[in-house]
Short mmCIF file of C-alpha atoms in Angstrom, two decimals:
data_model
loop_
_atom_site.label_atom_id
_atom_site.label_comp_id
_atom_site.label_asym_id
_atom_site.label_seq_id
_atom_site.Cartn_x
_atom_site.Cartn_y
_atom_site.Cartn_z
CA UNK A 22 -1.00 -13.87 -7.19
CA UNK A 23 -3.17 -11.14 -8.60
CA UNK A 24 -2.06 -10.73 -12.21
CA UNK A 25 -3.14 -7.11 -12.13
CA UNK A 26 -0.39 -6.28 -9.67
CA UNK A 27 2.36 -8.64 -10.75
CA UNK A 28 3.62 -10.89 -13.50
CA UNK A 29 5.47 -10.71 -16.79
CA UNK A 30 2.39 -9.44 -18.62
CA UNK A 31 2.29 -6.43 -16.36
CA UNK A 32 6.00 -5.86 -16.87
CA UNK A 33 5.56 -6.17 -20.63
CA UNK A 34 2.78 -3.59 -20.58
CA UNK A 35 5.20 -1.14 -19.01
CA UNK A 36 8.22 -1.70 -21.26
CA UNK A 37 9.24 1.65 -22.72
CA UNK A 38 6.14 3.37 -21.34
CA UNK A 39 6.25 5.95 -18.59
CA UNK A 40 2.86 7.03 -17.42
CA UNK A 41 2.70 9.75 -14.82
CA UNK A 42 0.09 11.89 -13.14
CA UNK A 43 2.86 13.82 -11.40
CA UNK A 44 4.45 15.63 -14.30
CA UNK A 45 7.04 15.92 -16.99
CA UNK A 46 9.12 18.50 -18.76
CA UNK A 47 8.91 19.46 -22.39
CA UNK A 48 12.46 20.51 -23.34
CA UNK A 49 12.60 24.11 -24.44
CA UNK A 50 8.91 24.61 -23.74
CA UNK A 51 7.38 24.07 -20.31
CA UNK A 52 7.13 21.86 -17.24
CA UNK A 53 4.02 20.25 -15.81
CA UNK A 54 4.03 19.71 -12.04
CA UNK A 55 1.02 17.81 -10.71
CA UNK A 56 -1.14 19.19 -13.47
CA UNK A 57 0.11 22.78 -13.20
CA UNK A 58 2.58 24.70 -15.32
CA UNK A 59 5.56 25.17 -13.02
CA UNK A 60 6.68 28.49 -14.49
CA UNK A 61 3.31 30.19 -15.08
CA UNK A 62 1.01 28.74 -12.41
CA UNK A 63 3.31 27.77 -9.56
CA UNK A 64 6.13 30.24 -10.05
CA UNK A 65 5.26 32.31 -6.99
CA UNK A 66 5.02 29.36 -4.65
CA UNK A 67 7.34 29.30 -1.70
CA UNK A 68 9.63 26.28 -1.93
CA UNK A 69 8.05 24.62 1.11
CA UNK A 70 4.61 25.14 -0.40
CA UNK A 71 5.78 23.52 -3.62
CA UNK A 72 7.41 20.68 -1.69
CA UNK A 73 4.17 19.99 0.17
CA UNK A 74 2.13 20.34 -3.01
CA UNK A 75 4.44 17.78 -4.59
CA UNK A 76 3.94 15.36 -1.71
CA UNK A 77 0.22 15.76 -1.18
CA UNK A 78 -1.26 17.45 -4.26
CA UNK A 79 -2.97 19.73 -1.79
CA UNK A 80 -2.63 23.38 -0.87
CA UNK A 81 -2.06 24.49 2.70
CA UNK A 82 -2.85 27.68 4.55
CA UNK A 83 -0.19 30.30 5.18
CA UNK A 84 -0.22 29.37 8.87
CA UNK A 85 0.14 25.66 8.19
CA UNK A 86 3.06 26.28 5.84
CA UNK A 87 4.72 28.55 8.38
CA UNK A 88 4.40 25.84 11.00
CA UNK A 89 5.74 23.14 8.70
CA UNK A 90 8.65 25.35 7.71
CA UNK A 91 9.47 26.25 11.31
CA UNK A 92 9.40 22.62 12.36
CA UNK A 93 12.51 22.18 10.19
CA UNK A 94 14.05 25.45 11.32
CA UNK A 95 13.75 24.64 15.02
CA UNK A 96 15.57 21.33 14.61
CA UNK A 97 18.46 22.52 12.43
CA UNK A 98 21.41 22.22 14.80
CA UNK A 99 24.89 22.92 13.44
CA UNK A 100 26.42 20.63 16.06
CA UNK A 101 29.06 18.34 14.67
CA UNK A 102 28.60 15.80 17.45
CA UNK A 103 25.15 14.84 16.27
CA UNK A 104 25.55 11.63 14.37
CA UNK A 105 24.07 12.72 11.06
CA UNK A 106 25.87 16.06 11.09
CA UNK A 107 29.07 14.25 11.89
CA UNK A 108 28.75 12.29 8.67
CA UNK A 109 28.59 15.55 6.71
CA UNK A 110 31.53 16.93 8.67
CA UNK A 111 33.63 13.77 8.29
CA UNK A 112 33.07 14.06 4.55
CA UNK A 113 34.46 17.60 4.75
CA UNK A 114 37.40 16.54 6.86
CA UNK A 115 38.11 13.67 4.47
CA UNK A 116 37.90 16.10 1.56
CA UNK A 117 34.93 14.39 -0.03
CA UNK A 118 32.25 16.44 -1.77
CA UNK A 119 29.55 18.37 0.05
CA UNK A 120 26.79 16.63 -1.83
CA UNK A 121 28.07 13.19 -0.93
CA UNK A 122 28.53 14.18 2.69
CA UNK A 123 25.13 15.75 3.08
CA UNK A 124 23.33 13.07 1.08
CA UNK A 125 24.84 10.43 3.35
CA UNK A 126 24.02 12.55 6.40
CA UNK A 127 20.41 12.80 5.27
CA UNK A 128 20.30 9.05 4.67
CA UNK A 129 21.55 8.23 8.17
CA UNK A 130 18.92 10.61 9.56
CA UNK A 131 16.51 7.74 8.95
CA UNK A 132 17.61 6.34 12.29
CA UNK A 133 15.87 4.23 14.88
CA UNK A 134 16.47 6.48 17.90
CA UNK A 135 16.04 9.80 16.14
CA UNK A 136 14.89 11.14 12.79
CA UNK A 137 12.59 9.30 10.46
CA UNK A 138 12.47 6.02 12.34
CA UNK A 139 11.20 7.61 15.52
CA UNK A 140 9.05 10.09 13.57
CA UNK A 141 7.14 7.28 11.94
CA UNK A 142 6.67 5.40 15.18
CA UNK A 143 5.50 8.52 17.00
CA UNK A 144 3.03 9.35 14.24
CA UNK A 145 1.71 5.80 14.13
CA UNK A 146 1.39 5.63 17.91
CA UNK A 147 -0.71 8.79 17.98
CA UNK A 148 -3.01 7.61 15.19
CA UNK A 149 -3.51 4.19 16.77
CA UNK A 150 -3.96 5.60 20.24
CA UNK A 151 -6.54 8.13 19.11
CA UNK A 152 -8.54 5.37 17.40
CA UNK A 153 -8.32 3.14 20.43
CA UNK A 154 -9.21 5.77 23.01
CA UNK A 155 -12.08 7.09 20.91
CA UNK A 156 -13.37 3.53 20.77
CA UNK A 157 -13.36 3.44 24.56
CA UNK A 158 -9.84 2.14 25.15
CA UNK A 159 -7.82 3.11 28.19
CA UNK A 160 -4.94 5.49 27.53
CA UNK A 161 -2.67 4.04 30.21
CA UNK A 162 -3.21 0.59 28.70
CA UNK A 163 -2.30 1.90 25.22
CA UNK A 164 0.95 3.26 26.65
CA UNK A 165 1.69 0.02 28.46
CA UNK A 166 1.14 -2.01 25.29
CA UNK A 167 3.42 0.33 23.35
CA UNK A 168 6.12 -0.09 25.98
CA UNK A 169 5.74 -3.85 25.92
CA UNK A 170 6.07 -3.92 22.15
CA UNK A 171 8.89 -1.43 21.64
CA UNK A 172 10.42 -0.97 25.11
CA UNK A 173 9.87 2.76 24.59
CA UNK A 174 7.11 5.15 23.61
CA UNK A 175 8.08 7.02 20.47
CA UNK A 176 7.77 10.76 20.98
CA UNK A 177 8.52 10.62 24.69
CA UNK A 178 11.89 10.68 26.44
CA UNK A 179 15.09 11.43 24.58
CA UNK A 180 18.43 9.70 23.87
CA UNK A 181 20.55 12.37 25.52
CA UNK A 182 18.30 13.98 28.10
CA UNK A 183 14.67 13.84 29.23
CA UNK A 184 13.32 17.18 28.08
CA UNK A 185 13.37 19.05 24.81
CA UNK A 186 14.46 22.64 24.32
CA UNK A 187 12.53 22.90 21.05
CA UNK A 188 9.10 22.18 22.43
CA UNK A 189 8.36 25.43 24.24
CA UNK A 190 9.22 27.43 21.12
CA UNK A 191 7.20 25.20 18.84
CA UNK A 192 4.24 25.24 21.20
CA UNK A 193 4.40 29.03 21.32
CA UNK A 194 4.46 29.23 17.55
CA UNK A 195 1.61 26.78 17.11
CA UNK A 196 -0.41 28.82 19.59
CA UNK A 197 0.38 32.07 17.77
CA UNK A 198 -0.69 30.45 14.51
CA UNK A 199 -3.84 29.03 16.17
CA UNK A 200 -2.77 25.52 15.26
CA UNK A 201 -2.58 24.22 18.81
CA UNK A 202 -6.14 23.07 19.33
CA UNK A 203 -6.17 19.88 17.30
CA UNK A 204 -7.18 16.51 18.76
CA UNK A 205 -3.76 14.92 18.24
CA UNK A 206 -1.95 17.64 20.16
CA UNK A 207 -4.47 17.30 22.95
CA UNK A 208 -3.93 13.54 22.95
CA UNK A 209 -0.14 13.99 22.96
CA UNK A 210 -0.45 16.23 26.03
CA UNK A 211 -2.66 13.67 27.77
CA UNK A 212 -0.10 10.95 27.03
CA UNK A 213 2.61 13.12 28.56
CA UNK A 214 0.52 13.76 31.65
CA UNK A 215 -0.12 10.04 32.01
CA UNK A 216 3.55 9.18 31.62
CA UNK A 217 4.72 11.88 33.99
CA UNK A 218 2.28 10.62 36.57
CA UNK A 219 3.66 7.09 36.23
CA UNK A 220 7.08 5.76 37.18
CA UNK A 221 8.23 6.37 33.59
CA UNK A 222 8.44 10.15 34.02
CA UNK A 223 9.08 10.73 30.34
CA UNK A 224 8.36 14.09 28.80
CA UNK A 225 7.13 14.65 25.30
CA UNK A 226 10.00 15.23 22.92
CA UNK A 227 10.09 17.12 19.64
CA UNK A 228 9.23 14.03 17.59
CA UNK A 229 6.08 13.59 19.65
CA UNK A 230 5.09 17.21 19.42
CA UNK A 231 5.73 17.52 15.70
CA UNK A 232 3.92 14.26 14.95
CA UNK A 233 0.87 15.60 16.77
CA UNK A 234 0.95 19.00 15.05
CA UNK A 235 1.32 17.44 11.61
CA UNK A 236 -1.33 14.81 12.27
CA UNK A 237 -3.66 17.68 13.15
CA UNK A 238 -2.87 19.26 9.78
CA UNK A 239 -4.09 16.03 8.22
CA UNK A 240 -1.06 14.46 6.61
CA UNK A 241 -1.02 10.69 6.08
CA UNK A 242 1.89 8.65 7.47
CA UNK A 243 3.58 8.56 4.06
CA UNK A 244 3.04 12.28 3.55
CA UNK A 245 4.50 12.94 6.99
CA UNK A 246 7.48 10.71 6.22
CA UNK A 247 8.31 12.59 3.04
CA UNK A 248 7.58 15.99 4.60
CA UNK A 249 10.10 15.23 7.36
CA UNK A 250 12.98 14.43 5.02
CA UNK A 251 14.65 17.90 4.97
CA UNK A 252 14.21 18.40 8.73
CA UNK A 253 17.89 18.36 9.68
CA UNK A 254 19.37 19.59 6.42
CA UNK A 255 20.09 23.20 7.40
CA UNK A 256 22.30 22.06 10.27
CA UNK A 257 24.58 20.10 7.99
CA UNK A 258 26.33 22.59 5.68
CA UNK A 259 27.92 24.51 8.58
CA UNK A 260 29.36 21.25 9.88
CA UNK A 261 30.69 20.34 6.45
CA UNK A 262 32.14 23.82 5.88
CA UNK A 263 33.93 24.03 9.20
CA UNK A 264 35.48 20.60 8.81
CA UNK A 265 36.51 21.48 5.25
CA UNK A 266 38.27 24.61 6.44
CA UNK A 267 40.37 22.83 9.04
CA UNK A 268 43.45 20.76 8.11
CA UNK A 269 42.42 17.54 6.44
CA UNK A 270 41.76 14.56 8.63
CA UNK A 271 41.58 16.53 11.89
CA UNK A 272 37.95 15.90 12.80
CA UNK A 273 37.61 13.19 15.43
CA UNK A 274 41.19 11.90 15.14
CA UNK A 275 41.56 8.66 17.09
CA UNK A 276 44.98 7.52 18.30
CA UNK A 277 45.55 3.78 18.04
CA UNK A 278 45.42 3.54 21.83
CA UNK A 279 41.89 4.92 21.85
CA UNK A 280 40.50 1.80 20.30
CA UNK A 281 39.18 0.02 23.36
CA UNK A 282 39.51 -3.54 22.16
CA UNK A 283 37.27 -6.08 23.83
CA UNK A 284 37.78 -9.07 21.55
CA UNK A 285 39.98 -12.12 21.17
CA UNK A 286 43.61 -12.08 22.26
CA UNK A 287 46.29 -12.39 19.55
CA UNK A 288 46.13 -15.79 17.87
CA UNK A 289 47.57 -17.57 14.85
CA UNK A 290 45.57 -17.82 11.62
CA UNK A 291 44.32 -21.40 11.45
CA UNK A 292 45.36 -22.23 7.89
CA UNK B 26 27.90 8.64 24.12
CA UNK B 27 30.79 7.01 25.89
CA UNK B 28 30.94 6.94 29.65
CA UNK B 29 34.27 5.22 29.96
CA UNK B 30 37.43 6.74 31.40
CA UNK B 31 38.36 7.54 27.82
CA UNK B 32 35.34 9.42 26.48
CA UNK B 33 36.87 9.75 23.02
CA UNK B 34 37.64 6.07 22.66
CA UNK B 35 35.84 3.62 20.38
CA UNK B 36 34.82 0.24 21.77
CA UNK B 37 35.15 -2.75 19.48
CA UNK B 38 35.45 -6.51 19.59
CA UNK B 39 36.62 -6.58 15.99
CA UNK B 40 39.78 -4.56 15.67
CA UNK B 41 42.86 -3.67 17.65
CA UNK B 42 45.77 -1.53 16.55
CA UNK B 43 49.23 -1.00 17.90
CA UNK B 44 50.87 2.32 17.17
CA UNK B 45 54.23 2.98 15.59
CA UNK B 46 56.64 4.15 18.26
CA UNK B 47 57.05 7.54 16.59
CA UNK B 48 53.36 8.31 15.98
CA UNK B 49 50.33 7.34 18.06
CA UNK B 50 48.13 7.81 14.98
CA UNK B 51 50.12 5.48 12.68
CA UNK B 52 49.46 1.77 12.80
CA UNK B 53 52.33 -0.64 13.42
CA UNK B 54 50.12 -3.72 13.60
CA UNK B 55 46.41 -4.31 13.15
CA UNK B 56 44.55 -7.34 14.50
CA UNK B 57 41.15 -8.53 13.36
CA UNK B 58 39.56 -10.70 16.02
CA UNK B 59 43.06 -11.48 17.23
CA UNK B 60 44.61 -12.26 13.84
CA UNK B 61 47.50 -10.12 12.61
CA UNK B 62 46.03 -8.73 9.38
CA UNK B 63 49.11 -7.35 7.67
CA UNK B 64 51.72 -9.57 9.36
CA UNK B 65 50.03 -12.94 8.95
CA UNK B 66 46.73 -12.96 7.09
CA UNK B 67 47.86 -11.02 4.03
CA UNK B 68 48.85 -13.42 1.26
CA UNK B 69 47.41 -16.42 3.11
CA UNK B 70 43.72 -15.64 3.32
CA UNK B 71 40.98 -15.06 0.80
CA UNK B 72 38.67 -12.05 0.63
CA UNK B 73 35.79 -14.21 1.80
CA UNK B 74 37.83 -15.40 4.80
CA UNK B 75 38.17 -11.79 5.89
CA UNK B 76 34.49 -11.10 5.22
CA UNK B 77 33.41 -14.08 7.28
CA UNK B 78 35.85 -13.22 10.07
CA UNK B 79 34.63 -9.63 10.28
CA UNK B 80 30.99 -10.59 10.64
CA UNK B 81 31.13 -13.93 12.47
CA UNK B 82 34.19 -13.20 14.64
CA UNK B 83 35.83 -16.51 13.73
CA UNK B 84 37.73 -17.78 10.71
CA UNK B 85 35.50 -19.80 8.39
CA UNK B 86 35.99 -23.46 7.72
CA UNK B 87 37.03 -24.25 4.17
CA UNK B 88 33.45 -25.25 3.37
CA UNK B 89 32.05 -22.03 4.79
CA UNK B 90 34.55 -19.97 2.81
CA UNK B 91 33.69 -21.89 -0.35
CA UNK B 92 29.98 -21.35 0.23
CA UNK B 93 30.39 -17.63 0.84
CA UNK B 94 32.62 -17.26 -2.19
CA UNK B 95 30.16 -19.08 -4.44
CA UNK B 96 27.37 -16.87 -3.14
CA UNK B 97 29.49 -13.76 -3.69
CA UNK B 98 30.01 -14.74 -7.32
CA UNK B 99 26.27 -15.37 -7.74
CA UNK B 100 25.44 -11.93 -6.32
CA UNK B 101 28.31 -9.91 -7.79
CA UNK B 102 26.41 -8.61 -10.79
CA UNK B 103 22.63 -8.39 -10.81
CA UNK B 104 22.98 -7.17 -14.41
CA UNK B 105 21.89 -3.95 -16.10
CA UNK B 106 18.16 -4.81 -15.95
CA UNK B 107 18.28 -4.77 -12.16
CA UNK B 108 16.96 -1.56 -10.58
CA UNK B 109 20.00 -1.06 -8.35
CA UNK B 110 22.37 -1.35 -11.30
CA UNK B 111 20.07 0.90 -13.33
CA UNK B 112 20.40 3.47 -10.54
CA UNK B 113 24.19 3.19 -10.58
CA UNK B 114 24.19 3.63 -14.35
CA UNK B 115 22.10 6.81 -13.96
CA UNK B 116 25.07 8.12 -12.02
CA UNK B 117 27.66 6.82 -14.42
CA UNK B 118 25.99 7.95 -17.61
CA UNK B 119 25.97 11.62 -16.60
CA UNK B 120 29.37 11.69 -14.95
CA UNK B 121 28.19 11.70 -11.35
CA UNK B 122 30.74 10.83 -8.69
CA UNK B 123 31.78 7.22 -8.21
CA UNK B 124 30.45 7.20 -4.67
CA UNK B 125 27.08 8.55 -5.78
CA UNK B 126 26.71 5.69 -8.23
CA UNK B 127 27.35 3.20 -5.45
CA UNK B 128 25.08 5.13 -3.08
CA UNK B 129 22.39 5.00 -5.75
CA UNK B 130 22.87 1.25 -6.11
CA UNK B 131 22.73 0.81 -2.35
CA UNK B 132 19.60 2.95 -1.93
CA UNK B 133 17.68 1.20 -4.67
CA UNK B 134 19.13 -2.20 -3.81
CA UNK B 135 18.10 -1.78 -0.18
CA UNK B 136 14.42 -2.41 -0.69
CA UNK B 137 11.92 -5.17 -0.27
CA UNK B 138 11.85 -6.02 -3.96
CA UNK B 139 15.09 -7.92 -4.67
CA UNK B 140 17.03 -5.81 -2.18
CA UNK B 141 18.64 -5.86 1.22
CA UNK B 142 15.42 -5.52 3.17
CA UNK B 143 14.02 -8.53 1.34
CA UNK B 144 17.02 -10.53 2.55
CA UNK B 145 16.43 -9.31 6.10
CA UNK B 146 12.78 -10.34 6.02
CA UNK B 147 13.50 -13.67 4.34
CA UNK B 148 16.16 -14.45 6.94
CA UNK B 149 13.75 -13.61 9.72
CA UNK B 150 11.45 -16.19 8.14
CA UNK B 151 14.26 -18.78 8.19
CA UNK B 152 14.80 -18.02 11.88
CA UNK B 153 11.10 -18.43 12.54
CA UNK B 154 10.26 -21.37 10.32
CA UNK B 155 13.53 -23.28 9.83
CA UNK B 156 12.92 -26.55 7.99
CA UNK B 157 9.25 -26.83 8.90
CA UNK B 158 7.00 -26.62 5.86
CA UNK B 159 3.89 -26.13 8.00
CA UNK B 160 5.51 -23.13 9.69
CA UNK B 161 6.34 -21.66 6.28
CA UNK B 162 2.76 -22.10 5.09
CA UNK B 163 1.52 -20.35 8.20
CA UNK B 164 4.13 -17.64 7.75
CA UNK B 165 3.05 -16.91 4.18
CA UNK B 166 -0.63 -16.84 5.07
CA UNK B 167 -0.24 -14.43 7.97
CA UNK B 168 -1.08 -10.83 7.08
CA UNK B 169 1.58 -8.25 7.82
CA UNK B 170 0.32 -6.05 10.62
CA UNK B 171 3.39 -3.94 11.26
CA UNK B 172 2.85 -0.20 11.20
CA UNK B 173 4.85 2.86 12.05
CA UNK B 174 7.87 1.76 10.05
CA UNK B 175 10.03 3.65 7.58
CA UNK B 176 9.62 0.62 5.34
CA UNK B 177 6.49 0.08 3.26
CA UNK B 178 4.37 -2.98 3.84
CA UNK B 179 5.76 -6.04 2.04
CA UNK B 180 3.88 -6.76 -1.17
CA UNK B 181 5.11 -10.29 -1.78
CA UNK B 182 6.66 -13.21 0.08
CA UNK B 183 10.28 -12.19 0.76
CA UNK B 184 12.72 -14.25 -1.28
CA UNK B 185 10.22 -14.98 -4.02
CA UNK B 186 9.64 -13.26 -7.35
CA UNK B 187 6.20 -11.67 -7.63
CA UNK B 188 6.64 -11.26 -11.38
CA UNK B 189 7.90 -14.80 -11.92
CA UNK B 190 6.07 -17.64 -13.66
CA UNK B 191 8.48 -20.49 -12.96
CA UNK B 192 11.79 -20.74 -11.16
CA UNK B 193 14.38 -18.99 -13.29
CA UNK B 194 17.27 -21.15 -14.44
CA UNK B 195 20.03 -19.14 -12.69
CA UNK B 196 18.05 -19.39 -9.45
CA UNK B 197 17.90 -23.17 -9.82
CA UNK B 198 21.56 -23.31 -10.82
CA UNK B 199 22.64 -21.18 -7.86
CA UNK B 200 20.52 -23.20 -5.47
CA UNK B 201 21.84 -26.50 -6.82
CA UNK B 202 25.45 -25.37 -6.58
CA UNK B 203 25.16 -23.83 -3.12
CA UNK B 204 23.06 -26.70 -1.73
CA UNK B 205 25.94 -29.10 -2.42
CA UNK B 206 27.93 -27.49 0.40
CA UNK B 207 28.39 -29.69 3.43
CA UNK B 208 27.89 -26.53 5.51
CA UNK B 209 24.39 -26.10 4.22
CA UNK B 210 21.27 -27.18 6.07
CA UNK B 211 18.63 -24.76 4.84
CA UNK B 212 19.74 -24.74 1.20
CA UNK B 213 19.26 -28.50 0.57
CA UNK B 214 15.94 -28.36 2.40
CA UNK B 215 14.91 -25.42 0.24
CA UNK B 216 15.86 -27.38 -2.86
CA UNK B 217 13.91 -30.44 -1.73
CA UNK B 218 10.84 -28.44 -0.75
CA UNK B 219 10.97 -25.84 -3.50
CA UNK B 220 7.69 -26.72 -5.13
CA UNK B 221 5.75 -26.72 -1.88
CA UNK B 222 7.29 -23.43 -0.78
CA UNK B 223 6.60 -21.76 -4.11
CA UNK B 224 3.00 -22.90 -3.95
CA UNK B 225 2.68 -21.48 -0.45
CA UNK B 226 4.38 -18.22 -1.45
CA UNK B 227 2.28 -17.88 -4.59
CA UNK B 228 5.27 -17.21 -6.81
CA UNK B 229 8.62 -18.75 -7.73
CA UNK B 230 11.80 -18.54 -5.73
CA UNK B 231 14.06 -15.58 -6.48
CA UNK B 232 17.82 -15.31 -6.19
CA UNK B 233 17.26 -13.25 -3.04
CA UNK B 234 15.58 -16.29 -1.50
CA UNK B 235 18.57 -18.46 -2.31
CA UNK B 236 20.91 -15.81 -0.88
CA UNK B 237 18.86 -15.53 2.32
CA UNK B 238 19.03 -19.30 2.84
CA UNK B 239 22.77 -19.28 2.17
CA UNK B 240 23.38 -16.43 4.61
CA UNK B 241 21.32 -18.29 7.20
CA UNK B 242 23.35 -21.45 6.58
CA UNK B 243 26.54 -19.47 7.13
CA UNK B 244 25.24 -18.43 10.53
CA UNK B 245 24.68 -14.78 9.74
CA UNK B 246 21.91 -12.85 11.45
CA UNK B 247 19.26 -11.06 9.35
CA UNK B 248 21.08 -7.75 10.01
CA UNK B 249 24.35 -9.25 8.79
CA UNK B 250 22.73 -10.88 5.78
CA UNK B 251 21.11 -7.59 4.76
CA UNK B 252 24.43 -5.79 5.03
CA UNK B 253 26.36 -8.46 3.12
CA UNK B 254 23.76 -8.58 0.36
CA UNK B 255 24.11 -4.82 -0.12
CA UNK B 256 27.87 -5.16 -0.19
CA UNK B 257 28.18 -8.18 -2.45
CA UNK B 258 26.00 -6.74 -5.23
CA UNK B 259 28.08 -3.60 -5.61
CA UNK B 260 30.76 -4.88 -8.00
CA UNK B 261 28.35 -5.17 -10.90
CA UNK B 262 26.78 -1.80 -10.16
CA UNK B 263 30.22 -0.21 -10.17
CA UNK B 264 31.29 -1.85 -13.41
CA UNK B 265 28.08 -0.97 -15.24
CA UNK B 266 28.22 2.63 -13.98
CA UNK B 267 31.75 3.00 -15.30
CA UNK B 268 30.85 1.39 -18.60
CA UNK B 269 28.03 3.85 -19.24
CA UNK B 270 30.13 6.95 -18.63
CA UNK B 271 31.91 7.02 -22.02
CA UNK B 272 28.77 5.81 -23.82
CA UNK B 273 26.96 8.93 -22.63
CA UNK B 274 23.38 9.77 -21.87
CA UNK B 275 22.32 9.81 -25.52
CA UNK B 276 22.88 6.06 -25.63
CA UNK B 277 21.03 5.38 -22.41
CA UNK B 278 17.24 4.86 -22.24
CA UNK B 279 15.34 8.07 -21.50
CA UNK B 280 11.89 7.61 -22.99
CA UNK B 281 8.89 9.88 -22.92
CA UNK B 282 6.26 10.46 -20.30
CA UNK B 283 2.58 10.08 -21.01
CA UNK B 284 0.71 12.39 -18.66
CA UNK B 285 -2.33 11.13 -16.87
CA UNK B 286 -4.94 13.39 -15.33
CA UNK B 287 -4.13 14.92 -11.98
CA UNK B 288 -6.69 16.75 -9.90
CA UNK B 289 -4.89 19.60 -8.23
CA UNK B 290 -5.19 22.44 -5.86
CA UNK B 291 -7.58 21.06 -3.26
CA UNK B 292 -7.15 22.88 0.03
CA UNK B 293 -5.72 20.71 2.80
#
């Protein structure tokens, strides 16, 4: 074990000491945010710009910020059926607090079939595939290996339907912003063409498109992960509000008979 | 998405309810894996019996229930130095909601350092290596090549303490106590091979490693072990969060931050 990265000596060195290059606040005086005074140097920043500055320490162009902002906007669906939104709404129906409901809804957005889980896989797949194809690898083989490993290709196909209503709008915006010529977006389109030509017939979904657009902006996987966090947030408050306004407990009521039991028949407790 | 004749119905092998005759939404009887919960189990079964039944679908033997209960006591309070309890206290000390304190404990206690994910990974190792010391050595030496995950790359052998020098006494005590169970296979093997495993892992066994072996001995899957570990550590987090509330934030560590240089403002 490397004693520089672990061990009681390292812990002891950090007892009562908080070192940070990210920032701190001086009560009654000022706040330092990644080396800048929040209220005199960063005060005119748009919130998304600040959020991205906080994640990356870098500044982005107006067009890049617009794209990153719109990526969240285009996927903010106030549909209570969606599993994360439903958590927020059930909190409203159960008369919990909005913060608890939406915090839990955001947490479950880190799912395997949608949200952060698939975002990370889609991003990783594009990065690996670009490396492999640029090194002479065969794209169809990359796709086949991905399918063998995960039984799906992240960023292609969709849980509910094969096709994504968001993509045409996001592609139009990225074109208008002149952010549609990057190598990852071109690769993502080639992957789609390859898959559509095969028996898989899976179209690129929003996770695939967004991963490509953001990879072309130059974010690292961790930066992309943290950037994506608020993606669904704006769809959640309407779900919470509506459920809160209806009589308590009336969202998704389930009569006893609607539990489709598939387990053991009645039996006596053994002790 | 349900495609059954009843699209609003919930499928389950765990739970069945019969309705009161006057209200289809009121329960007259509830059955857990076939056992009448309120009519028969209540007053006759222990909390750990119900836990085991819910996850394993069968009632535990007396030895299994004893093992799970002993483990539950060992895990119940990680103590205020633990990061998950610290997180819960951050909620309690400022009067945050009760649920937020538990959510904080769950979020922080979910990770790969002493948390639920560590249990998951350690249990995967038990599935892969079992009681084969050579397999464990190979497992520890193999670099992690997973990518594209929401989880960071593991930084130490799951179930072992990267900051440890020797096996902590409570870890040895918990292992010794749990390994006495006649239901245990992995735990006694872990106890007998502790030194070799710690050498291979490069650091001493942690309580999470004992818990992972115990969950594996109880027949839980890594998913189930992860979930139970999250659940069983909550009592201490809750108690410590409540305790801090009347003490107030002025009596809770805050500290000061020493700023290090940050280069800023580079265009992307």
